[in-house]
PDB file of C-alpha atoms in Angstrom:
ATOM      1  CA  MET A   5     -29.620  12.791  13.921  1.00 76.00           C
ATOM      2  CA  VAL A   6     -28.587   9.559  14.645  1.00 86.00           C
ATOM      3  CA  TYR A   7     -31.443   6.919  13.931  1.00 90.00           C
ATOM      4  CA  PHE A   8     -31.347   5.425  17.454  1.00 86.00           C
ATOM      5  CA  GLU A   9     -33.292   2.403  16.248  1.00 91.00           C
ATOM      6  CA  HIS A  10     -30.433   1.533  13.964  1.00 92.00           C
ATOM      7  CA  THR A  11     -27.703   2.056  16.638  1.00 90.00           C
ATOM      8  CA  PRO A  12     -26.104  -1.198  18.022  1.00 92.00           C
ATOM      9  CA  ASP A  13     -26.481  -2.626  21.338  1.00 91.00           C
ATOM     10  CA  TYR A  14     -23.735  -0.763  23.549  1.00 90.00           C
ATOM     11  CA  GLY A  15     -22.247  -3.866  24.958  1.00 93.00           C
ATOM     12  CA  ALA A  16     -21.803  -5.204  21.492  1.00 94.00           C
ATOM     13  CA  TYR A  17     -20.359  -1.972  20.273  1.00 94.00           C
ATOM     14  CA  LEU A  18     -17.779  -2.348  23.291  1.00 93.00           C
ATOM     15  CA  LEU A  19     -16.928  -5.764  22.362  1.00 96.00           C
ATOM     16  CA  MET A  20     -15.950  -5.013  18.528  1.00 96.00           C
ATOM     17  CA  LEU A  21     -14.075  -2.121  19.857  1.00 95.00           C
ATOM     18  CA  PHE A  22     -12.056  -4.077  22.060  1.00 97.00           C
ATOM     19  CA  LEU A  23     -11.668  -6.386  19.478  1.00 97.00           C
ATOM     20  CA  TYR A  24     -10.588  -3.954  16.807  1.00 97.00           C
ATOM     21  CA  TYR A  25      -7.718  -2.448  19.266  1.00 96.00           C
ATOM     22  CA  VAL A  26      -6.896  -5.222  21.514  1.00 97.00           C
ATOM     23  CA  GLY A  27      -8.329  -8.598  20.949  1.00 96.00           C
ATOM     24  CA  ALA A  28      -7.012  -9.639  17.878  1.00 96.00           C
ATOM     25  CA  ILE A  29      -3.489  -8.644  18.714  1.00 96.00           C
ATOM     26  CA  ALA A  30      -3.795 -10.203  22.210  1.00 97.00           C
ATOM     27  CA  ILE A  31      -4.886 -13.507  19.943  1.00 97.00           C
ATOM     28  CA  MET A  32      -1.507 -13.085  17.992  1.00 96.00           C
ATOM     29  CA  LEU A  33       0.618 -12.559  21.044  1.00 96.00           C
ATOM     30  CA  TYR A  34      -0.858 -15.513  23.064  1.00 96.00           C
ATOM     31  CA  GLY A  35      -0.193 -18.076  19.936  1.00 95.00           C
ATOM     32  CA  ALA A  36       3.228 -16.856  19.871  1.00 93.00           C
ATOM     33  CA  TYR A  37       3.771 -17.202  23.401  1.00 93.00           C
ATOM     34  CA  ILE A  38       2.569 -20.816  23.752  1.00 91.00           C
ATOM     35  CA  ASN A  39       4.452 -22.025  20.966  1.00 88.00           C
ATOM     36  CA  ARG A  40       8.058 -20.032  21.702  1.00 86.00           C
ATOM     37  CA  LYS A  41       9.370 -23.215  22.392  1.00 83.00           C
ATOM     38  CA  PHE A  42       9.816 -23.958  18.938  1.00 81.00           C
ATOM     39  CA  LEU A  43      12.269 -20.817  18.334  1.00 79.00           C
ATOM     40  CA  LEU A  44      14.658 -22.129  21.094  1.00 73.00           C
ATOM     41  CA  LYS A  45      17.860 -23.809  19.662  1.00 61.00           C
ATOM     42  CA  LYS A  46      17.614 -27.163  21.099  1.00 58.00           C
ATOM     43  CA  LYS A  47      15.552 -30.381  20.772  1.00 56.00           C
ATOM     44  CA  PHE A  48      12.705 -31.682  23.125  1.00 52.00           C
ATOM     45  CA  VAL A  49      12.545 -35.433  23.562  1.00 46.00           C
ATOM     46  CA  TRP A  50       8.783 -35.088  23.988  1.00 48.00           C
ATOM     47  CA  VAL A  51       8.064 -33.535  20.669  1.00 53.00           C
ATOM     48  CA  ASP A  52       8.133 -35.067  17.480  1.00 56.00           C
ATOM     49  CA  MET A  53       9.360 -31.808  15.831  1.00 57.00           C
ATOM     50  CA  LYS A  54      12.577 -30.048  15.518  1.00 67.00           C
ATOM     51  CA  PRO A  55      12.639 -26.492  16.832  1.00 70.00           C
ATOM     52  CA  GLY A  56      13.329 -23.616  14.356  1.00 77.00           C
ATOM     53  CA  LEU A  57      11.303 -21.050  12.746  1.00 84.00           C
ATOM     54  CA  VAL A  58       9.366 -22.794  10.109  1.00 85.00           C
ATOM     55  CA  PRO A  59       7.764 -25.500  13.162  1.00 84.00           C
ATOM     56  CA  PHE A  60       7.011 -22.323  15.091  1.00 87.00           C
ATOM     57  CA  LEU A  61       5.310 -20.762  12.008  1.00 90.00           C
ATOM     58  CA  LYS A  62       3.418 -23.969  11.309  1.00 90.00           C
ATOM     59  CA  LYS A  63       2.054 -23.757  15.225  1.00 90.00           C
ATOM     60  CA  PHE A  64       1.484 -20.028  14.953  1.00 94.00           C
ATOM     61  CA  LEU A  65      -0.172 -19.677  11.707  1.00 95.00           C
ATOM     62  CA  PRO A  66      -3.663 -21.000  12.683  1.00 96.00           C
ATOM     63  CA  TRP A  67      -3.557 -18.327  15.713  1.00 96.00           C
ATOM     64  CA  PHE A  68      -2.501 -15.685  13.273  1.00 97.00           C
ATOM     65  CA  LEU A  69      -5.305 -16.521  10.677  1.00 97.00           C
ATOM     66  CA  ILE A  70      -8.055 -16.650  13.580  1.00 97.00           C
ATOM     67  CA  ALA A  71      -6.940 -13.337  14.686  1.00 97.00           C
ATOM     68  CA  LEU A  72      -6.892 -11.615  11.284  1.00 97.00           C
ATOM     69  CA  LEU A  73     -10.468 -12.886  10.760  1.00 97.00           C
ATOM     70  CA  ILE A  74     -11.718 -11.350  13.846  1.00 97.00           C
ATOM     71  CA  TRP A  75      -9.884  -8.249  12.874  1.00 97.00           C
ATOM     72  CA  SER A  76     -11.167  -8.066   9.709  1.00 97.00           C
ATOM     73  CA  PHE A  77     -14.932  -8.750  10.974  1.00 97.00           C
ATOM     74  CA  ALA A  78     -14.442  -6.220  13.770  1.00 97.00           C
ATOM     75  CA  THR A  79     -13.477  -3.750  11.279  1.00 97.00           C
ATOM     76  CA  PHE A  80     -16.489  -4.351   9.290  1.00 98.00           C
ATOM     77  CA  LYS A  81     -18.719  -4.116  12.039  1.00 97.00           C
ATOM     78  CA  LEU A  82     -17.557  -1.099  13.511  1.00 97.00           C
ATOM     79  CA  THR A  83     -18.176   0.738  10.160  1.00 97.00           C
ATOM     80  CA  ASP A  84     -21.434  -0.719   9.711  1.00 97.00           C
ATOM     81  CA  TYR A  85     -22.533   0.391  13.182  1.00 96.00           C
ATOM     82  CA  TYR A  86     -21.775   4.058  12.696  1.00 96.00           C
ATOM     83  CA  LEU A  87     -23.052   4.124   9.114  1.00 97.00           C
ATOM     84  CA  SER A  88     -26.189   2.374  10.009  1.00 96.00           C
ATOM     85  CA  SER A  89     -26.616   4.679  13.052  1.00 95.00           C
ATOM     86  CA  TYR A  90     -26.956   7.542  10.467  1.00 96.00           C
ATOM     87  CA  SER A  91     -28.634   5.783   7.594  1.00 96.00           C
ATOM     88  CA  PHE A  92     -32.451   6.217   6.696  1.00 96.00           C
ATOM     89  CA  THR A  93     -32.291   2.471   5.331  1.00 97.00           C
ATOM     90  CA  PHE A  94     -30.080   0.080   4.616  1.00 97.00           C
ATOM     91  CA  SER A  95     -29.539  -3.333   3.018  1.00 97.00           C
ATOM     92  CA  GLY A  96     -28.711  -6.591   4.519  1.00 97.00           C
ATOM     93  CA  THR A  97     -24.974  -8.026   4.705  1.00 97.00           C
ATOM     94  CA  HIS A  98     -24.013 -10.097   1.569  1.00 97.00           C
ATOM     95  CA  ILE A  99     -21.295 -11.717  -0.069  1.00 96.00           C
ATOM     96  CA  THR A 100     -22.165 -10.697  -3.534  1.00 96.00           C
ATOM     97  CA  GLY A 101     -22.911  -7.134  -5.032  1.00 96.00           C
ATOM     98  CA  SER A 102     -26.154  -8.678  -6.620  1.00 96.00           C
ATOM     99  CA  GLY A 103     -27.548  -9.617  -3.339  1.00 97.00           C
ATOM    100  CA  VAL A 104     -26.965  -5.775  -2.221  1.00 97.00           C
ATOM    101  CA  ILE A 105     -28.745  -4.585  -5.377  1.00 97.00           C
ATOM    102  CA  ASP A 106     -31.445  -7.100  -4.792  1.00 97.00           C
ATOM    103  CA  ASP A 107     -32.298  -5.593  -1.082  1.00 97.00           C
ATOM    104  CA  LEU A 108     -32.175  -1.792  -2.372  1.00 97.00           C
ATOM    105  CA  VAL A 109     -34.406  -2.551  -5.613  1.00 96.00           C
ATOM    106  CA  ASN A 110     -36.882  -3.848  -2.860  1.00 95.00           C
ATOM    107  CA  ASN A 111     -36.456  -1.473  -0.301  1.00 96.00           C
ATOM    108  CA  PRO A 112     -39.836  -0.301   1.022  1.00 94.00           C
ATOM    109  CA  LYS A 113     -38.492   3.123   2.447  1.00 94.00           C
ATOM    110  CA  TYR A 114     -36.588   4.430  -0.172  1.00 96.00           C
ATOM    111  CA  THR A 115     -36.018   4.083  -4.114  1.00 96.00           C
ATOM    112  CA  PHE A 116     -32.463   3.878  -4.873  1.00 97.00           C
ATOM    113  CA  ASP A 117     -31.244   5.040  -8.289  1.00 97.00           C
ATOM    114  CA  ILE A 118     -30.288   1.440  -9.292  1.00 97.00           C
ATOM    115  CA  GLU A 119     -29.017   2.342 -12.898  1.00 97.00           C
ATOM    116  CA  GLY A 120     -27.078   5.067 -11.450  1.00 97.00           C
ATOM    117  CA  LEU A 121     -25.311   2.659  -8.882  1.00 97.00           C
ATOM    118  CA  LYS A 122     -24.605   0.247 -11.511  1.00 96.00           C
ATOM    119  CA  HIS A 123     -23.316   2.682 -13.734  1.00 97.00           C
ATOM    120  CA  PHE A 124     -20.650   3.800 -11.631  1.00 97.00           C
ATOM    121  CA  GLY A 125     -19.939   0.726 -10.263  1.00 96.00           C
ATOM    122  CA  VAL A 126     -20.655  -1.859  -7.424  1.00 96.00           C
ATOM    123  CA  PRO A 127     -18.391  -4.234  -5.699  1.00 96.00           C
ATOM    124  CA  SER A 128     -18.984  -7.769  -6.909  1.00 94.00           C
ATOM    125  CA  PHE A 129     -17.444  -9.925  -4.255  1.00 95.00           C
ATOM    126  CA  GLY A 130     -16.739  -9.457  -0.415  1.00 94.00           C
ATOM    127  CA  LEU A 131     -18.602  -8.805   3.109  1.00 96.00           C
ATOM    128  CA  LEU A 132     -20.872  -5.846   1.281  1.00 98.00           C
ATOM    129  CA  LYS A 133     -23.608  -3.897   2.656  1.00 98.00           C
ATOM    130  CA  GLY A 134     -25.211  -0.857   1.300  1.00 98.00           C
ATOM    131  CA  TYR A 135     -26.662   2.311   3.158  1.00 98.00           C
ATOM    132  CA  LYS A 136     -28.615   5.478   2.500  1.00 97.00           C
ATOM    133  CA  LEU A 137     -26.940   8.066   4.707  1.00 97.00           C
ATOM    134  CA  GLU A 138     -29.353  10.907   5.583  1.00 95.00           C
ATOM    135  CA  ALA A 139     -28.744  12.956   8.794  1.00 92.00           C
ATOM    136  CA  SER A 140     -27.946  16.211  10.077  1.00 91.00           C
ATOM    137  CA  GLU A 141     -25.917  17.504  13.115  1.00 87.00           C
ATOM    138  CA  LYS A 142     -25.207  20.782  14.727  1.00 84.00           C
ATOM    139  CA  GLU A 143     -21.457  21.449  15.236  1.00 79.00           C
ATOM    140  CA  GLY A 144     -20.815  24.823  16.867  1.00 79.00           C
ATOM    141  CA  LEU A 145     -22.382  27.342  14.675  1.00 82.00           C
ATOM    142  CA  PHE A 146     -22.847  24.893  11.719  1.00 86.00           C
ATOM    143  CA  ILE A 147     -25.544  22.428  10.402  1.00 91.00           C
ATOM    144  CA  LYS A 148     -23.637  19.830   8.895  1.00 92.00           C
ATOM    145  CA  ASN A 149     -25.378  17.249   6.636  1.00 93.00           C
ATOM    146  CA  VAL A 150     -24.585  13.917   4.836  1.00 94.00           C
ATOM    147  CA  ASP A 151     -26.464  12.719   2.059  1.00 95.00           C
ATOM    148  CA  GLN A 152     -25.001   9.811   0.088  1.00 97.00           C
ATOM    149  CA  ILE A 153     -25.424   6.370  -0.772  1.00 98.00           C
ATOM    150  CA  VAL A 154     -22.592   4.264   0.420  1.00 98.00           C
ATOM    151  CA  VAL A 155     -21.464   0.278  -0.234  1.00 98.00           C
ATOM    152  CA  ILE A 156     -18.932  -0.950   2.166  1.00 98.00           C
ATOM    153  CA  GLN A 157     -16.830  -3.692   1.182  1.00 98.00           C
ATOM    154  CA  GLY A 158     -14.956  -5.808   3.972  1.00 97.00           C
ATOM    155  CA  TYR A 159     -11.718  -7.679   3.323  1.00 94.00           C
ATOM    156  CA  PRO A 160     -11.286 -11.382   5.005  1.00 91.00           C
ATOM    157  CA  PHE A 161      -8.111 -11.337   7.108  1.00 95.00           C
ATOM    158  CA  LEU A 162      -7.501  -7.669   6.632  1.00 95.00           C
ATOM    159  CA  PRO A 163      -8.513  -4.946   9.135  1.00 96.00           C
ATOM    160  CA  VAL A 164      -9.501  -2.665   6.100  1.00 97.00           C
ATOM    161  CA  VAL A 165     -12.942  -1.625   4.747  1.00 98.00           C
ATOM    162  CA  LYS A 166     -13.194   0.036   1.750  1.00 98.00           C
ATOM    163  CA  LEU A 167     -16.167   2.586   1.222  1.00 98.00           C
ATOM    164  CA  TYR A 168     -17.943   3.280  -2.265  1.00 98.00           C
ATOM    165  CA  ILE A 169     -19.357   6.697  -1.821  1.00 98.00           C
ATOM    166  CA  TYR A 170     -22.108   7.579  -4.203  1.00 98.00           C
ATOM    167  CA  GLU A 171     -22.798  11.422  -4.529  1.00 97.00           C
ATOM    168  CA  MET A 172     -26.466  12.445  -4.889  1.00 94.00           C
ATOM    169  CA  LYS A 173     -28.530  15.342  -6.627  1.00 93.00           C
ATOM    170  CA  ASN A 174     -32.259  15.129  -6.711  1.00 91.00           C
ATOM    171  CA  ASP A 175     -31.949  11.560  -5.654  1.00 91.00           C
ATOM    172  CA  ARG A 176     -30.050  10.364  -8.918  1.00 96.00           C
ATOM    173  CA  VAL A 177     -26.419   9.122  -8.725  1.00 97.00           C
ATOM    174  CA  VAL A 178     -24.043  11.573 -10.261  1.00 97.00           C
ATOM    175  CA  GLY A 179     -20.548  10.388  -8.980  1.00 97.00           C
ATOM    176  CA  MET A 180     -18.736   8.053  -7.035  1.00 97.00           C
ATOM    177  CA  HIS A 181     -15.350   7.915  -5.051  1.00 97.00           C
ATOM    178  CA  THR A 182     -13.873   5.457  -2.742  1.00 98.00           C
ATOM    179  CA  ALA A 183     -12.222   5.719   0.589  1.00 98.00           C
ATOM    180  CA  TYR A 184     -10.911   3.425   2.984  1.00 98.00           C
ATOM    181  CA  MET A 185     -11.399   2.442   6.963  1.00 97.00           C
ATOM    182  CA  TYR A 186      -8.574   0.795   8.263  1.00 96.00           C
ATOM    183  CA  PHE A 187      -6.489   0.134  11.468  1.00 95.00           C
ATOM    184  CA  PRO A 188      -5.223   1.736  13.865  1.00 93.00           C
ATOM    185  CA  ARG A 189      -7.704   4.847  12.901  1.00 94.00           C
ATOM    186  CA  SER A 190     -10.767   5.665  15.221  1.00 94.00           C
ATOM    187  CA  PRO A 191     -13.921   4.687  13.086  1.00 94.00           C
ATOM    188  CA  SER A 192     -15.723   8.070  14.113  1.00 93.00           C
ATOM    189  CA  ASP A 193     -12.680   9.955  13.251  1.00 94.00           C
ATOM    190  CA  ARG A 194     -11.905   8.152   9.980  1.00 96.00           C
ATOM    191  CA  LEU A 195     -15.792   8.658   8.824  1.00 96.00           C
ATOM    192  CA  ARG A 196     -15.674  12.272  10.285  1.00 94.00           C
ATOM    193  CA  GLN A 197     -12.458  12.773   7.900  1.00 96.00           C
ATOM    194  CA  ILE A 198     -14.076  11.118   4.940  1.00 97.00           C
ATOM    195  CA  PHE A 199     -17.604  12.758   5.194  1.00 96.00           C
ATOM    196  CA  ASP A 200     -16.755  16.022   7.148  1.00 94.00           C
ATOM    197  CA  PHE A 201     -19.547  15.242   9.417  1.00 94.00           C
ATOM    198  CA  PRO A 202     -19.601  14.430  13.091  1.00 90.00           C
ATOM    199  CA  PHE A 203     -20.264  10.552  13.575  1.00 91.00           C
ATOM    200  CA  ALA A 204     -20.780   9.592  17.037  1.00 85.00           C
ATOM    201  CA  LEU A 205     -22.873   6.952  18.934  1.00 81.00           C
ATOM    202  CA  PHE A 206     -24.466   6.680  22.424  1.00 63.00           C
ATOM    203  CA  TYR A 207     -25.383  10.591  23.459  1.00 49.00           C
ATOM    204  CA  TRP A 208     -26.087  11.074  26.903  1.00 40.00           C
ATOM    205  CA  GLY A 209     -28.283  13.592  28.670  1.00 35.00           C
ATOM    206  CA  GLY A 210     -27.371  17.003  27.208  1.00 34.00           C
ATOM    207  CA  GLY A 211     -24.464  15.921  24.691  1.00 34.00           C
ATOM    208  CA  GLY A 212     -21.456  13.956  24.491  1.00 34.00           C
ATOM    209  CA  GLY A 213     -20.702  10.245  24.330  1.00 36.00           C
ATOM    210  CA  PRO A 214     -18.093   7.530  24.280  1.00 41.00           C
ATOM    211  CA  GLY A 215     -18.293   7.195  20.515  1.00 43.00           C
ATOM    212  CA  ALA A 216     -14.758   5.716  19.443  1.00 48.00           C
TER     213      ALA A 216
END
C-alpha cells in the first residue's frame, strides 16, 4: 500500500533520478573538460597560471564539490521519496537529532516510543528525517509487510545515506540495526534488499510502474 498523498511529484522524482545517475557525473566531466588546458604541457600567455596538475585541480575543485553536493542531496531525496510513500507519518527534515525527536514527540498521528529510540541511539547530526513505515503489499502469493521506525542520515558531499532501522513489538522499540543506501544501487532495489519489501512508486492502471 502506497500512501499516495506522500508520493513525490513525478517530475521531481525524475529530476532526482537524473541527478543521481547522470547529472552529478556530467557536472564533474564538464568541469574537467573546460579546464583541460591546464593539463597540457605548455605555457599560455593569456593566463597568469602555469599548466600542470595542481592548477588544474584548483580550477576543477569547485565543480567537483558542487557535483558531490548535488549527488548527496539526490541520494537523500530519493531515499526520502520511497520511505515517505510507505510511511504512515514522518518528521520534517532537520540537521540535528533533537529536531527529529521533537517532531516525533509532537506527532499528532502516532505516539512514538521516544525512550526506546533514545535508548538504542538516534544520529546527532547530518541531514536527518524520521519515518513510521507501515504498509503491506501483495507479491505473488504472499503478503509482505513493513513496520519499522526509520531515521535516515545524509552525508554532505557523499552519495550515501545511512538508515537507522528500529524494530517494533507492540509499538515499542526492541532493537536497532543500520544499513546504507549508496550509488550506484537502484534506490528501490536497495530498499527491497534491506526490508524484504517491494518498494515501488507510480503504479499505473492494473499494476507495474517506473519506480527506479
